[in-house]
mmCIF file with all atom_site columns, C-alpha atoms in Angstrom:
data_model
loop_
_atom_site.group_PDB
_atom_site.id
_atom_site.type_symbol
_atom_site.label_atom_id
_atom_site.label_alt_id
_atom_site.label_comp_id
_atom_site.label_asym_id
_atom_site.label_entity_id
_atom_site.label_seq_id
_atom_site.pdbx_PDB_ins_code
_atom_site.Cartn_x
_atom_site.Cartn_y
_atom_site.Cartn_z
_atom_site.occupancy
_atom_site.B_iso_or_equiv
_atom_site.pdbx_formal_charge
_atom_site.auth_seq_id
_atom_site.auth_comp_id
_atom_site.auth_asym_id
_atom_site.auth_atom_id
_atom_site.pdbx_PDB_model_num
ATOM 1  C CA . MET A 1 1  ? -9.695  -6.042  -1.125  1.00 0.00 ? 1  MET A CA 1
ATOM 2  C CA . GLY A 1 2  ? -7.295  -4.277  -3.385  1.00 0.00 ? 2  GLY A CA 1
ATOM 3  C CA . ILE A 1 3  ? -5.215  -1.185  -3.931  1.00 0.00 ? 3  ILE A CA 1
ATOM 4  C CA . VAL A 1 4  ? -6.121  2.154   -5.455  1.00 0.00 ? 4  VAL A CA 1
ATOM 5  C CA . GLY A 1 5  ? -2.874  3.456   -6.851  1.00 0.00 ? 5  GLY A CA 1
ATOM 6  C CA . ARG A 1 6  ? -1.929  7.086   -7.228  1.00 0.00 ? 6  ARG A CA 1
ATOM 7  C CA . SER A 1 7  ? -1.909  6.737   -11.023 1.00 0.00 ? 7  SER A CA 1
ATOM 8  C CA . SER A 1 8  ? -5.514  5.469   -10.984 1.00 0.00 ? 8  SER A CA 1
ATOM 9  C CA . LEU A 1 9  ? -6.574  8.439   -8.874  1.00 0.00 ? 9  LEU A CA 1
ATOM 10 C CA . GLN A 1 10 ? -4.723  10.884  -11.120 1.00 0.00 ? 10 GLN A CA 1
ATOM 11 C CA . LYS A 1 11 ? -6.293  9.357   -14.232 1.00 0.00 ? 11 LYS A CA 1
ATOM 12 C CA . ALA A 1 12 ? -9.801  9.562   -12.738 1.00 0.00 ? 12 ALA A CA 1
ATOM 13 C CA . PHE A 1 13 ? -9.182  13.181  -11.781 1.00 0.00 ? 13 PHE A CA 1
ATOM 14 C CA . ALA A 1 14 ? -7.878  14.041  -15.262 1.00 0.00 ? 14 ALA A CA 1
ATOM 15 C CA . GLU A 1 15 ? -10.965 12.420  -16.810 1.00 0.00 ? 15 GLU A CA 1
ATOM 16 C CA . GLY A 1 16 ? -13.247 14.419  -14.528 1.00 0.00 ? 16 GLY A CA 1
ATOM 17 C CA . ALA A 1 17 ? -14.451 11.235  -12.838 1.00 0.00 ? 17 ALA A CA 1
ATOM 18 C CA . THR A 1 18 ? -14.084 12.584  -9.313  1.00 0.00 ? 18 THR A CA 1
ATOM 19 C CA . THR A 1 19 ? -17.530 11.316  -8.294  1.00 0.00 ? 19 THR A CA 1
ATOM 20 C CA . ARG A 1 20 ? -16.796 7.784   -9.505  1.00 0.00 ? 20 ARG A CA 1
ATOM 21 C CA . PRO A 1 21 ? -16.948 5.197   -6.671  1.00 0.00 ? 21 PRO A CA 1
ATOM 22 C CA . LEU A 1 22 ? -13.556 3.995   -5.458  1.00 0.00 ? 22 LEU A CA 1
ATOM 23 C CA . SER A 1 23 ? -14.703 0.424   -6.096  1.00 0.00 ? 23 SER A CA 1
ATOM 24 C CA . GLY A 1 24 ? -14.299 1.171   -9.799  1.00 0.00 ? 24 GLY A CA 1
ATOM 25 C CA . LEU A 1 25 ? -10.675 2.136   -9.253  1.00 0.00 ? 25 LEU A CA 1
ATOM 26 C CA . VAL A 1 26 ? -9.605  -0.779  -7.050  1.00 0.00 ? 26 VAL A CA 1
ATOM 27 C CA . ASP A 1 27 ? -7.111  -3.172  -8.573  1.00 0.00 ? 27 ASP A CA 1
ATOM 28 C CA . SER A 1 28 ? -7.915  -6.443  -6.826  1.00 0.00 ? 28 SER A CA 1
ATOM 29 C CA . ARG A 1 29 ? -5.859  -8.695  -9.081  1.00 0.00 ? 29 ARG A CA 1
ATOM 30 C CA . ASP A 1 30 ? -3.179  -10.200 -6.873  1.00 0.00 ? 30 ASP A CA 1
ATOM 31 C CA . PHE A 1 31 ? -2.746  -6.934  -4.996  1.00 0.00 ? 31 PHE A CA 1
ATOM 32 C CA . PRO A 1 32 ? 0.557   -6.312  -3.182  1.00 0.00 ? 32 PRO A CA 1
ATOM 33 C CA . HIS A 1 33 ? 0.319   -7.039  0.544   1.00 0.00 ? 33 HIS A CA 1
ATOM 34 C CA . VAL A 1 34 ? 2.167   -8.478  3.524   1.00 0.00 ? 34 VAL A CA 1
ATOM 35 C CA . HIS A 1 35 ? 1.201   -10.641 6.499   1.00 0.00 ? 35 HIS A CA 1
ATOM 36 C CA . VAL A 1 36 ? 1.885   -9.872  10.165  1.00 0.00 ? 36 VAL A CA 1
ATOM 37 C CA . ASP A 1 37 ? 4.483   -12.643 10.408  1.00 0.00 ? 37 ASP A CA 1
ATOM 38 C CA . GLN A 1 38 ? 6.563   -11.375 7.478   1.00 0.00 ? 38 GLN A CA 1
ATOM 39 C CA . SER A 1 39 ? 9.708   -9.297  7.853   1.00 0.00 ? 39 SER A CA 1
ATOM 40 C CA . LEU A 1 40 ? 10.196  -5.569  7.507   1.00 0.00 ? 40 LEU A CA 1
ATOM 41 C CA . HIS A 1 41 ? 12.752  -6.381  4.817   1.00 0.00 ? 41 HIS A CA 1
ATOM 42 C CA . LEU A 1 42 ? 10.073  -8.129  2.749   1.00 0.00 ? 42 LEU A CA 1
ATOM 43 C CA . ALA A 1 43 ? 7.688   -5.203  3.279   1.00 0.00 ? 43 ALA A CA 1
ATOM 44 C CA . LEU A 1 44 ? 10.402  -2.832  2.030   1.00 0.00 ? 44 LEU A CA 1
ATOM 45 C CA . GLU A 1 45 ? 11.033  -5.017  -1.035  1.00 0.00 ? 45 GLU A CA 1
ATOM 46 C CA . ARG A 1 46 ? 7.316   -5.130  -1.857  1.00 0.00 ? 46 ARG A CA 1
ATOM 47 C CA . LEU A 1 47 ? 6.915   -1.381  -1.392  1.00 0.00 ? 47 LEU A CA 1
ATOM 48 C CA . GLY A 1 48 ? 9.822   -0.786  -3.765  1.00 0.00 ? 48 GLY A CA 1
ATOM 49 C CA . SER A 1 49 ? 8.801   -3.326  -6.378  1.00 0.00 ? 49 SER A CA 1
ATOM 50 C CA . VAL A 1 50 ? 5.328   -1.836  -6.811  1.00 0.00 ? 50 VAL A CA 1
ATOM 51 C CA . GLN A 1 51 ? 6.378   1.776   -6.131  1.00 0.00 ? 51 GLN A CA 1
ATOM 52 C CA . LEU A 1 52 ? 3.853   2.305   -3.344  1.00 0.00 ? 52 LEU A CA 1
ATOM 53 C CA . ASP A 1 53 ? 4.333   4.011   -0.007  1.00 0.00 ? 53 ASP A CA 1
ATOM 54 C CA . THR A 1 54 ? 1.680   1.968   1.823   1.00 0.00 ? 54 THR A CA 1
ATOM 55 C CA . LEU A 1 55 ? 0.812   -1.741  1.874   1.00 0.00 ? 55 LEU A CA 1
ATOM 56 C CA . PRO A 1 56 ? -2.114  -3.526  3.470   1.00 0.00 ? 56 PRO A CA 1
ATOM 57 C CA . VAL A 1 57 ? -1.296  -6.110  6.130   1.00 0.00 ? 57 VAL A CA 1
ATOM 58 C CA . VAL A 1 58 ? -3.790  -8.927  5.649   1.00 0.00 ? 58 VAL A CA 1
ATOM 59 C CA . SER A 1 59 ? -4.763  -12.164 7.337   1.00 0.00 ? 59 SER A CA 1
ATOM 60 C CA . ARG A 1 60 ? -3.150  -15.368 6.080   1.00 0.00 ? 60 ARG A CA 1
ATOM 61 C CA . ALA A 1 61 ? -6.474  -17.160 6.466   1.00 0.00 ? 61 ALA A CA 1
ATOM 62 C CA . ASP A 1 62 ? -8.389  -14.545 4.469   1.00 0.00 ? 62 ASP A CA 1
ATOM 63 C CA . VAL A 1 63 ? -6.476  -12.031 2.348   1.00 0.00 ? 63 VAL A CA 1
ATOM 64 C CA . HIS A 1 64 ? -9.628  -9.934  2.222   1.00 0.00 ? 64 HIS A CA 1
ATOM 65 C CA . LYS A 1 65 ? -9.406  -9.331  5.993   1.00 0.00 ? 65 LYS A CA 1
ATOM 66 C CA . LEU A 1 66 ? -7.382  -6.219  6.701   1.00 0.00 ? 66 LEU A CA 1
ATOM 67 C CA . GLU A 1 67 ? -5.183  -6.479  9.801   1.00 0.00 ? 67 GLU A CA 1
ATOM 68 C CA . GLY A 1 68 ? -3.514  -3.086  9.368   1.00 0.00 ? 68 GLY A CA 1
ATOM 69 C CA . ILE A 1 69 ? -1.221  -1.107  7.102   1.00 0.00 ? 69 ILE A CA 1
ATOM 70 C CA . VAL A 1 70 ? 2.518   -0.597  6.876   1.00 0.00 ? 70 VAL A CA 1
ATOM 71 C CA . THR A 1 71 ? 4.040   2.510   5.346   1.00 0.00 ? 71 THR A CA 1
ATOM 72 C CA . LEU A 1 72 ? 7.418   3.198   3.826   1.00 0.00 ? 72 LEU A CA 1
ATOM 73 C CA . GLN A 1 73 ? 7.986   5.733   6.594   1.00 0.00 ? 73 GLN A CA 1
ATOM 74 C CA . ASP A 1 74 ? 7.229   3.044   9.232   1.00 0.00 ? 74 ASP A CA 1
ATOM 75 C CA . VAL A 1 75 ? 9.671   0.569   7.713   1.00 0.00 ? 75 VAL A CA 1
ATOM 76 C CA . LEU A 1 76 ? 12.479  3.056   7.148   1.00 0.00 ? 76 LEU A CA 1
ATOM 77 C CA . GLY A 1 77 ? 11.901  4.488   10.626  1.00 0.00 ? 77 GLY A CA 1
ATOM 78 C CA . SER A 1 78 ? 12.451  1.034   12.103  1.00 0.00 ? 78 SER A CA 1
ATOM 79 C CA . TYR A 1 79 ? 15.863  1.048   10.393  1.00 0.00 ? 79 TYR A CA 1
ATOM 80 C CA . GLY A 1 80 ? 16.618  4.497   11.829  1.00 0.00 ? 80 GLY A CA 1
ATOM 81 C CA . VAL A 1 81 ? 15.967  6.425   8.610   1.00 0.00 ? 81 VAL A CA 1
ATOM 82 C CA . ASP A 1 82 ? 13.878  9.581   9.015   1.00 0.00 ? 82 ASP A CA 1
ATOM 83 C CA . LEU A 1 83 ? 12.228  10.715  5.782   1.00 0.00 ? 83 LEU A CA 1
ATOM 84 C CA . GLN A 1 84 ? 11.397  14.084  7.310   1.00 0.00 ? 84 GLN A CA 1
ATOM 85 C CA . GLY A 1 85 ? 15.052  14.901  7.988   1.00 0.00 ? 85 GLY A CA 1
ATOM 86 C CA . ARG A 1 86 ? 14.524  15.307  11.730  1.00 0.00 ? 86 ARG A CA 1
ATOM 87 C CA . LYS A 1 87 ? 16.739  13.714  14.319  1.00 0.00 ? 87 LYS A CA 1
#
């Protein structure tokens, strides 16, 4: 389990490595994540600290087991902030 960041994808594209397997782009070193029992506030902090707009939600028993994802739009929406500018 890990994260493929936008910068990794952009670098692969710039190098013409568009057929390279995603497994070669995954950063699995202590990847940013949250657990289902953690707060939206913590999710927002993690999203901001690593400048991502999506985080995996993983099992506490096995961080390689994906439970779901949380997006910046989800978190901000729960606080009543609409990134699309709609009301």
